[in-house]
């Protein structure tokens, strides 16, 4: 991993730690899967710029610094990083003047070159030794620099062991956050609906937790969502621009197999309080969905 990617990956891990969200929770709150976040946070894959921006918003962190790190990492990843320009080609050297025949005889201990080898320079042992020493020095310097730049494996934080399972079931999940209770990993999507203003809404259910909830995205500030299974009504509201860039979901409500989950979306622009409602049945051969009703 290059130094720029190492710094960017460390920044992403810090942001994720600040959000307090697990990988499954990140997948639930964003448009990127759990496996994608695992690759991004371990430096295996360069994340999209949009993923970096979303993570910054979830952590309530201005994205300028992390995006600057992303730009440098992306330049290295794509090969666009600035490289030193190659030195200009040297001008061709003039042809050497022919040496007089007596020149070799004037040098003691040097035999005249054979007739077929005239014009070729013979490397001397001292020159070869200098080339070998220079190469060894270059390898040593390069190895030392790489050792300084590469991260130490023993210094990398170890991934926390995955929890055994959800932290609640049935009535114990009533009013709880599905992400914090670890109910958001692989839930069933009972039905999905596109509202008149364009927001998307889904009814979700976790068989392991025996509870359901609703989530929305593509929303505007002030949009509201509520869900019920015949008991308490759980609500969520889009509070700010951060929420409009990610999933917003309600707390859970207990829902056994056969129960009917009902969700209602209230757009912020609806001054008269109109809402769009739809429902689906938990379990069975398939979800039973009724048409949305404005009421």
XYZ file of C-alpha atoms in Angstrom:
295
model
C 0.000 0.000 0.000
C 1.342 3.403 -0.948
C 1.878 6.099 1.719
C -1.065 8.166 0.412
C -3.445 5.198 0.554
C -2.174 4.298 4.029
C -2.996 7.783 5.316
C -6.398 7.833 3.628
C -7.319 4.369 4.963
C -6.334 5.425 8.488
C -8.552 8.518 8.152
C -11.504 6.392 6.991
C -11.068 4.022 9.932
C -11.040 6.965 12.321
C -14.264 8.320 10.807
C -15.967 4.934 10.971
C -14.934 4.576 14.627
C -16.384 8.008 15.333
C -19.756 7.023 13.855
C -19.964 3.984 16.137
C -21.468 1.980 13.260
C -20.587 -1.595 12.380
C -19.957 -2.646 8.778
C -23.510 -3.956 8.566
C -24.811 -0.654 9.914
C -22.766 1.290 7.362
C -24.260 -0.852 4.617
C -27.719 -0.156 6.014
C -27.172 3.607 6.164
C -25.436 3.990 2.790
C -25.644 2.720 -0.771
C -22.514 0.554 -0.357
C -22.498 -3.079 0.768
C -20.885 -4.523 3.879
C -18.189 -6.262 1.809
C -17.433 -3.001 -0.016
C -16.914 -1.135 3.268
C -14.665 -3.962 4.474
C -12.460 -3.508 1.398
C -12.442 0.294 1.710
C -11.520 0.289 5.413
C -8.773 -2.325 4.978
C -7.175 -0.563 2.020
C -7.894 -3.409 -0.395
C -9.857 -1.190 -2.785
C -9.932 2.545 -3.378
C -13.400 3.769 -2.317
C -15.477 5.971 -4.618
C -15.299 9.677 -3.870
C -18.985 9.609 -3.001
C -18.437 6.928 -0.335
C -15.802 9.126 1.320
C -18.197 12.089 1.356
C -21.022 10.011 2.849
C -18.776 8.639 5.602
C -17.642 12.177 6.457
C -21.257 13.300 6.738
C -22.159 10.375 8.980
C -19.224 11.287 11.250
C -20.159 14.999 11.136
C -16.706 15.749 9.763
C -15.940 18.348 7.034
C -14.794 16.360 4.038
C -12.010 18.683 2.824
C -9.073 16.966 4.537
C -10.135 13.393 3.744
C -10.981 14.269 0.135
C -7.499 15.749 -0.262
C -6.053 12.419 0.932
C -8.391 10.624 -1.465
C -7.199 12.758 -4.386
C -3.572 11.809 -3.707
C -4.414 8.137 -3.277
C -6.526 8.125 -6.437
C -3.691 9.733 -8.412
C -1.334 6.963 -7.306
C -3.963 4.284 -7.899
C -4.709 5.407 -11.455
C -1.090 6.188 -12.342
C -1.722 9.919 -12.647
C 0.750 10.807 -9.920
C 3.391 13.238 -11.119
C 6.555 11.532 -12.206
C 9.915 13.264 -12.699
C 10.514 14.145 -16.317
C 13.215 12.028 -17.960
C 16.521 13.881 -18.500
C 17.097 15.154 -22.029
C 18.968 12.784 -24.265
C 22.668 13.730 -24.430
C 23.976 15.059 -27.702
C 25.886 12.437 -29.695
C 29.565 12.552 -28.861
C 31.937 13.301 -31.753
C 33.708 10.311 -33.191
C 37.099 9.820 -31.492
C 40.151 10.608 -33.546
C 42.129 7.535 -34.652
C 44.907 6.719 -32.210
C 48.395 6.539 -33.581
C 49.877 3.058 -33.854
C 52.638 3.908 -31.392
C 50.163 4.954 -28.673
C 49.667 1.465 -27.316
C 53.349 0.828 -27.273
C 53.904 3.917 -25.124
C 51.794 2.440 -22.295
C 53.819 -0.071 -20.352
C 52.127 -3.426 -19.666
C 49.343 -2.933 -22.229
C 49.370 -5.242 -25.206
C 48.181 -3.903 -28.539
C 44.555 -4.742 -29.341
C 43.902 -7.428 -31.950
C 43.147 -6.237 -35.429
C 39.484 -7.249 -35.310
C 38.782 -5.369 -32.027
C 39.960 -1.892 -32.844
C 37.476 0.856 -31.882
C 36.018 -1.181 -28.926
C 36.748 -0.040 -25.393
C 37.554 -2.822 -22.973
C 36.051 -2.314 -19.452
C 38.615 -2.353 -16.727
C 38.325 -4.346 -13.493
C 38.277 -1.134 -11.446
C 35.296 0.214 -13.451
C 33.335 -3.011 -12.977
C 33.963 -2.883 -9.240
C 32.630 0.674 -9.042
C 29.438 -0.301 -10.937
C 28.783 -3.252 -8.602
C 29.350 -1.120 -5.491
C 27.006 1.591 -6.816
C 24.273 -0.978 -7.523
C 24.589 -2.483 -4.042
C 24.347 0.987 -2.500
C 21.243 1.814 -4.539
C 19.538 -1.399 -3.442
C 20.367 -0.698 0.200
C 19.023 2.875 0.015
C 15.843 1.764 -1.769
C 15.246 -1.010 0.739
C 15.757 1.382 3.644
C 13.330 3.923 2.181
C 10.715 1.231 1.559
C 11.070 0.016 5.116
C 10.403 3.552 6.369
C 7.394 4.148 4.097
C 5.604 0.818 4.396
C 3.351 0.425 7.461
C 4.352 -2.067 10.105
C 2.017 -5.042 10.145
C 2.256 -5.368 13.881
C 1.127 -1.733 14.276
C -2.145 -2.179 12.374
C -5.231 -2.403 14.576
C -6.783 -5.823 14.710
C -10.360 -6.221 13.597
C -12.763 -6.810 16.410
C -14.307 -10.241 16.515
C -17.808 -10.371 15.100
C -20.607 -10.598 17.654
C -22.366 -13.934 17.962
C -25.812 -12.630 17.034
C -28.538 -10.049 17.639
C -28.897 -8.423 21.021
C -32.669 -8.589 21.313
C -35.710 -10.519 20.149
C -39.415 -9.809 19.940
C -40.691 -7.469 22.600
C -37.141 -6.732 23.799
C -36.506 -5.073 20.413
C -39.456 -2.695 20.721
C -38.235 0.873 20.220
C -34.622 -0.210 19.742
C -32.220 0.827 16.962
C -31.963 -2.073 14.459
C -28.317 -1.302 13.737
C -27.149 -1.115 17.330
C -29.076 -4.289 18.184
C -27.357 -6.050 15.226
C -30.676 -6.792 13.548
C -29.722 -5.024 10.305
C -27.527 -7.813 8.946
C -29.380 -9.537 6.100
C -32.991 -8.596 6.904
C -35.909 -9.384 4.587
C -37.282 -6.551 2.474
C -41.027 -7.155 2.639
C -41.895 -4.491 0.081
C -40.544 -1.285 -1.467
C -42.404 1.816 -2.577
C -41.585 4.995 -4.491
C -43.500 7.945 -3.093
C -45.056 10.725 -5.134
C -42.265 13.234 -4.255
C -39.691 10.634 -5.351
C -38.467 9.318 -1.999
C -37.989 5.564 -1.608
C -39.413 3.608 1.324
C -38.872 -0.024 2.344
C -40.467 -2.250 4.964
C -37.854 -4.551 6.519
C -38.064 -7.481 8.914
C -35.479 -9.554 10.780
C -36.533 -13.100 11.553
C -33.658 -13.485 14.011
C -34.860 -10.459 15.969
C -38.591 -10.971 15.471
C -39.033 -7.290 14.683
C -39.536 -4.959 11.740
C -38.837 -1.368 10.794
C -39.012 1.011 7.840
C -36.349 3.064 6.100
C -36.335 5.872 3.541
C -33.821 7.548 1.255
C -33.778 10.074 -1.568
C -35.562 12.361 0.860
C -35.778 16.054 1.756
C -35.278 17.776 5.079
C -38.490 17.507 7.057
C -39.785 14.258 5.506
C -41.201 11.840 8.087
C -41.765 8.093 8.228
C -43.684 5.925 10.690
C -44.218 2.182 11.063
C -46.433 -0.024 13.201
C -47.388 -3.688 13.494
C -50.605 -3.052 15.404
C -48.811 -1.899 18.552
C -46.699 1.203 19.199
C -45.916 3.480 16.263
C -42.227 4.153 15.611
C -41.214 7.329 13.785
C -38.219 8.866 12.026
C -37.592 12.322 10.558
C -35.060 13.692 8.073
C -33.295 16.261 10.245
C -30.637 17.798 7.986
C -28.702 17.537 4.737
C -26.628 14.685 6.161
C -29.772 12.576 6.431
C -30.760 13.342 2.844
C -27.532 11.696 1.657
C -28.103 8.388 3.447
C -30.737 5.990 4.760
C -32.978 7.151 7.595
C -34.795 4.377 9.434
C -37.290 4.064 12.257
C -36.827 2.206 15.499
C -38.021 -1.402 15.556
C -41.410 -2.753 16.465
C -42.061 -6.384 17.424
C -43.551 -8.354 14.531
C -44.187 -12.102 14.584
C -44.743 -14.215 11.450
C -48.166 -13.365 10.050
C -48.175 -9.842 11.481
C -48.893 -6.926 9.148
C -46.341 -4.111 9.041
C -47.715 -0.753 7.949
C -45.586 2.244 6.946
C -46.695 5.807 6.227
C -44.588 8.499 4.553
C -45.308 12.180 5.221
C -43.478 14.561 2.871
C -42.278 17.867 4.263
C -43.929 19.722 1.385
C -47.393 18.440 2.301
C -48.873 21.294 4.333
C -52.186 19.483 4.808
C -50.557 16.478 6.479
C -51.330 14.065 3.638
C -49.418 10.812 3.741
C -48.778 7.731 1.626
C -49.285 4.405 3.422
C -48.617 0.809 2.408
C -48.300 -2.498 4.229
C -46.973 -6.048 3.941
C -47.406 -9.294 5.833
C -44.475 -10.976 7.586
C -43.735 -14.498 6.393
C -45.953 -16.721 4.310
C -45.515 -17.478 0.637
C -44.890 -13.845 -0.162
C -45.447 -10.293 1.006
C -49.014 -9.013 0.815
C -48.854 -5.390 -0.225
C -51.780 -3.048 -0.436
C -51.751 0.002 -2.730
C -50.575 3.227 -1.102
C -53.388 5.300 0.311
C -53.187 9.091 0.837
C -54.733 9.663 4.233
